[in-house]
XYZ file of N, CA and C in Angstrom:
264
model
N 75.721 -0.343 -258.376
C 74.308 -0.580 -258.656
C 73.541 -0.869 -257.362
N 72.249 -0.802 -257.408
C 71.457 -1.195 -256.244
C 71.692 -2.675 -255.926
N 71.337 -3.065 -254.719
C 71.503 -4.460 -254.313
C 70.458 -5.351 -254.968
N 70.847 -6.598 -255.304
C 69.856 -7.573 -255.737
C 68.934 -7.878 -254.554
N 67.763 -8.416 -254.824
C 66.839 -8.737 -253.736
C 66.376 -10.181 -253.862
N 65.711 -10.671 -252.828
C 65.126 -11.997 -252.863
C 66.127 -13.129 -252.962
N 67.330 -12.956 -252.419
C 68.380 -13.974 -252.500
C 68.012 -15.159 -251.608
N 67.879 -16.357 -252.224
C 67.503 -17.530 -251.435
C 67.963 -18.811 -252.096
N 67.997 -19.868 -251.300
C 68.334 -21.198 -251.809
C 67.103 -21.769 -252.489
N 67.241 -22.078 -253.757
C 66.123 -22.598 -254.536
C 66.071 -24.123 -254.483
N 67.238 -24.759 -254.477
C 67.309 -26.219 -254.444
C 68.639 -26.625 -253.833
N 68.651 -27.770 -253.181
C 69.910 -28.274 -252.637
C 69.927 -29.795 -252.658
N 71.135 -30.330 -252.810
C 71.365 -31.770 -252.738
C 72.488 -31.968 -251.723
N 72.994 -33.180 -251.614
C 74.096 -33.412 -250.681
C 75.410 -32.824 -251.179
N 75.490 -32.459 -252.465
C 76.745 -31.936 -253.006
C 76.621 -30.575 -253.696
N 75.422 -29.992 -253.720
C 75.280 -28.705 -254.400
C 74.124 -27.897 -253.828
N 74.161 -26.624 -254.143
C 73.056 -25.730 -253.779
C 72.861 -24.750 -254.933
N 71.614 -24.513 -255.283
C 71.282 -23.539 -256.312
C 70.617 -22.351 -255.628
N 71.165 -21.176 -255.881
C 70.611 -19.957 -255.308
C 70.029 -19.100 -256.427
N 69.045 -18.299 -256.078
C 68.461 -17.392 -257.074
C 68.199 -16.054 -256.407
N 67.978 -15.040 -257.247
C 67.739 -13.692 -256.769
C 67.026 -12.891 -257.836
N 66.576 -11.719 -257.460
C 65.968 -10.781 -258.398
C 67.009 -9.722 -258.717
N 67.250 -9.519 -259.996
C 68.244 -8.524 -260.413
C 67.804 -7.125 -259.990
N 68.775 -6.279 -259.616
C 68.413 -4.918 -259.247
C 67.949 -4.122 -260.459
N 67.094 -3.171 -260.209
C 66.641 -2.271 -261.264
C 67.545 -1.050 -261.228
N 68.194 -0.778 -262.337
C 69.121 0.341 -262.419
C 68.411 1.525 -263.057
N 68.422 2.638 -262.353
C 67.816 3.875 -262.856
C 68.873 4.641 -263.648
N 68.721 4.771 -264.964
C 69.745 5.443 -265.776
C 69.923 6.917 -265.422
N 68.964 7.498 -264.725
C 69.104 8.902 -264.333
C 70.007 9.078 -263.116
N 70.145 8.024 -262.302
C 70.962 8.146 -261.092
C 72.158 7.201 -261.059
N 72.194 6.222 -261.933
C 73.296 5.250 -261.970
C 74.099 5.451 -263.248
N 75.424 5.307 -263.121
C 76.297 5.476 -264.275
C 76.266 4.303 -265.237
N 76.033 3.099 -264.716
C 76.051 1.930 -265.595
C 75.229 0.795 -265.000
N 74.993 -0.206 -265.822
C 74.177 -1.360 -265.445
C 75.012 -2.365 -264.651
N 74.367 -3.408 -264.174
C 75.055 -4.491 -263.477
C 75.963 -5.215 -264.462
N 77.223 -5.391 -264.093
C 78.194 -6.077 -264.934
C 78.262 -7.563 -264.596
N 77.961 -7.914 -263.378
C 78.051 -9.304 -262.952
C 77.728 -9.424 -261.479
N 77.973 -10.595 -260.937
C 77.660 -10.855 -259.534
C 78.827 -11.526 -258.840
N 78.909 -11.308 -257.542
C 79.919 -11.934 -256.692
C 79.172 -12.646 -255.563
N 79.540 -13.910 -255.323
C 78.946 -14.667 -254.221
C 80.069 -15.002 -253.242
N 79.808 -14.729 -251.965
C 80.751 -15.037 -250.906
C 80.110 -16.045 -249.966
N 80.924 -16.909 -249.372
C 80.388 -17.889 -248.422
C 81.215 -17.860 -247.146
N 80.543 -18.247 -246.074
C 81.198 -18.370 -244.780
C 80.648 -19.625 -244.116
N 81.527 -20.574 -243.810
C 81.100 -21.761 -243.070
C 80.804 -21.311 -241.648
N 79.692 -21.754 -241.099
C 79.251 -21.301 -239.782
C 80.313 -21.520 -238.716
N 81.026 -22.639 -238.757
C 82.040 -22.922 -237.735
C 83.430 -22.419 -238.109
N 83.563 -21.758 -239.250
C 84.845 -21.193 -239.689
C 84.614 -19.764 -240.143
N 84.565 -18.810 -239.201
C 84.242 -17.419 -239.555
C 85.181 -16.825 -240.601
N 84.624 -15.967 -241.419
C 85.368 -15.276 -242.455
C 84.815 -15.604 -243.829
N 84.340 -14.579 -244.524
C 83.773 -14.789 -245.860
C 84.878 -14.971 -246.892
N 84.624 -15.848 -247.856
C 85.533 -16.074 -248.976
C 84.724 -15.999 -250.260
N 85.330 -15.441 -251.303
C 84.662 -15.357 -252.604
C 84.610 -16.760 -253.211
N 83.408 -17.204 -253.567
C 83.243 -18.508 -254.210
C 82.801 -18.380 -255.666
N 82.371 -17.195 -256.051
C 82.054 -16.920 -257.451
C 82.262 -15.428 -257.687
N 83.022 -15.108 -258.704
C 83.267 -13.710 -259.054
C 83.283 -13.627 -260.569
N 82.113 -13.535 -261.145
C 82.033 -13.633 -262.589
C 81.277 -12.520 -263.253
N 81.567 -12.382 -264.504
C 80.835 -11.435 -265.329
C 79.745 -12.218 -266.015
N 78.541 -11.870 -265.696
C 77.372 -12.496 -266.294
C 76.402 -11.394 -266.655
N 75.499 -11.711 -267.479
C 74.470 -10.759 -267.854
C 73.676 -10.339 -266.621
N 73.211 -9.106 -266.617
C 72.384 -8.649 -265.501
C 71.077 -9.424 -265.422
N 70.737 -10.132 -266.500
C 69.511 -10.922 -266.479
C 69.728 -12.306 -265.858
N 70.993 -12.693 -265.594
C 71.275 -13.959 -264.916
C 70.867 -13.826 -263.465
N 70.029 -14.733 -263.002
C 69.528 -14.607 -261.632
C 69.588 -15.915 -260.856
N 70.491 -16.823 -261.245
C 70.676 -18.035 -260.455
C 72.078 -18.582 -260.683
N 72.500 -19.419 -259.742
C 73.847 -19.990 -259.785
C 73.840 -21.266 -258.960
N 74.531 -22.300 -259.442
C 74.669 -23.535 -258.675
C 76.101 -23.645 -258.183
N 76.248 -23.832 -256.883
C 77.548 -24.039 -256.255
C 77.631 -25.508 -255.871
N 78.780 -26.133 -256.113
C 78.913 -27.544 -255.783
C 80.284 -27.841 -255.193
N 80.470 -29.087 -254.742
C 81.727 -29.526 -254.169
C 82.839 -29.314 -255.179
N 84.004 -28.795 -254.856
C 84.525 -28.516 -253.520
C 84.257 -27.103 -252.998
N 83.514 -26.290 -253.753
C 83.205 -24.935 -253.277
C 82.425 -24.986 -251.975
N 81.503 -25.902 -251.893
C 80.797 -26.153 -250.640
C 81.005 -27.617 -250.281
N 80.990 -27.918 -249.004
C 81.259 -29.260 -248.521
C 80.016 -29.833 -247.847
N 79.679 -31.075 -248.133
C 78.509 -31.680 -247.480
C 78.612 -31.641 -245.954
N 77.477 -31.569 -245.302
C 77.345 -31.597 -243.843
C 77.884 -30.346 -243.150
N 78.065 -29.272 -243.874
C 78.438 -27.994 -243.278
C 77.317 -27.000 -243.520
N 77.203 -26.044 -242.623
C 76.240 -24.966 -242.770
C 76.978 -23.719 -243.224
N 76.367 -22.967 -244.166
C 77.005 -21.795 -244.748
C 76.087 -20.581 -244.693
N 76.720 -19.432 -244.604
C 76.051 -18.160 -244.885
C 76.537 -17.763 -246.271
N 75.623 -17.297 -247.105
C 75.995 -16.830 -248.442
C 75.620 -15.367 -248.584
N 76.447 -14.622 -249.275
C 76.248 -13.192 -249.504
C 76.361 -12.940 -250.999
N 75.447 -12.162 -251.548
C 75.435 -11.840 -252.972
C 75.678 -10.357 -253.158
N 76.564 -10.013 -254.076
C 76.829 -8.610 -254.406
C 76.708 -8.420 -255.915
N 76.153 -7.291 -256.328
C 76.127 -6.925 -257.749
C 77.381 -6.103 -258.034
N 77.959 -6.312 -259.203
C 79.139 -5.545 -259.604
C 78.747 -4.613 -260.744
N 79.342 -3.432 -260.744
C 79.069 -2.513 -261.842
C 80.327 -2.275 -262.663
N 80.233 -1.371 -263.598
C 81.352 -1.135 -264.513
C 82.505 -0.385 -263.861
N 82.352 0.053 -262.638
C 83.419 0.802 -261.963
C 84.286 -0.052 -261.224
């Protein structure tokens, strides 16, 4: 599927972060199937290498997720990456 857009941190506390995004628009004339779910990967700035922190099947209309300890650790900086998954 096309990539989601507008991925950003909506809220954060000392133990969690909520991210949101805009679901991709799937063109049935050019795409075989709709979004099946989303995958979120994180990389701690001082520990290179992305790791999957969420790999779930959710409705394509789901556009937010809260990550909390121990998935993320207080006082660390992270890069987050969002991927849409399809039926393939």
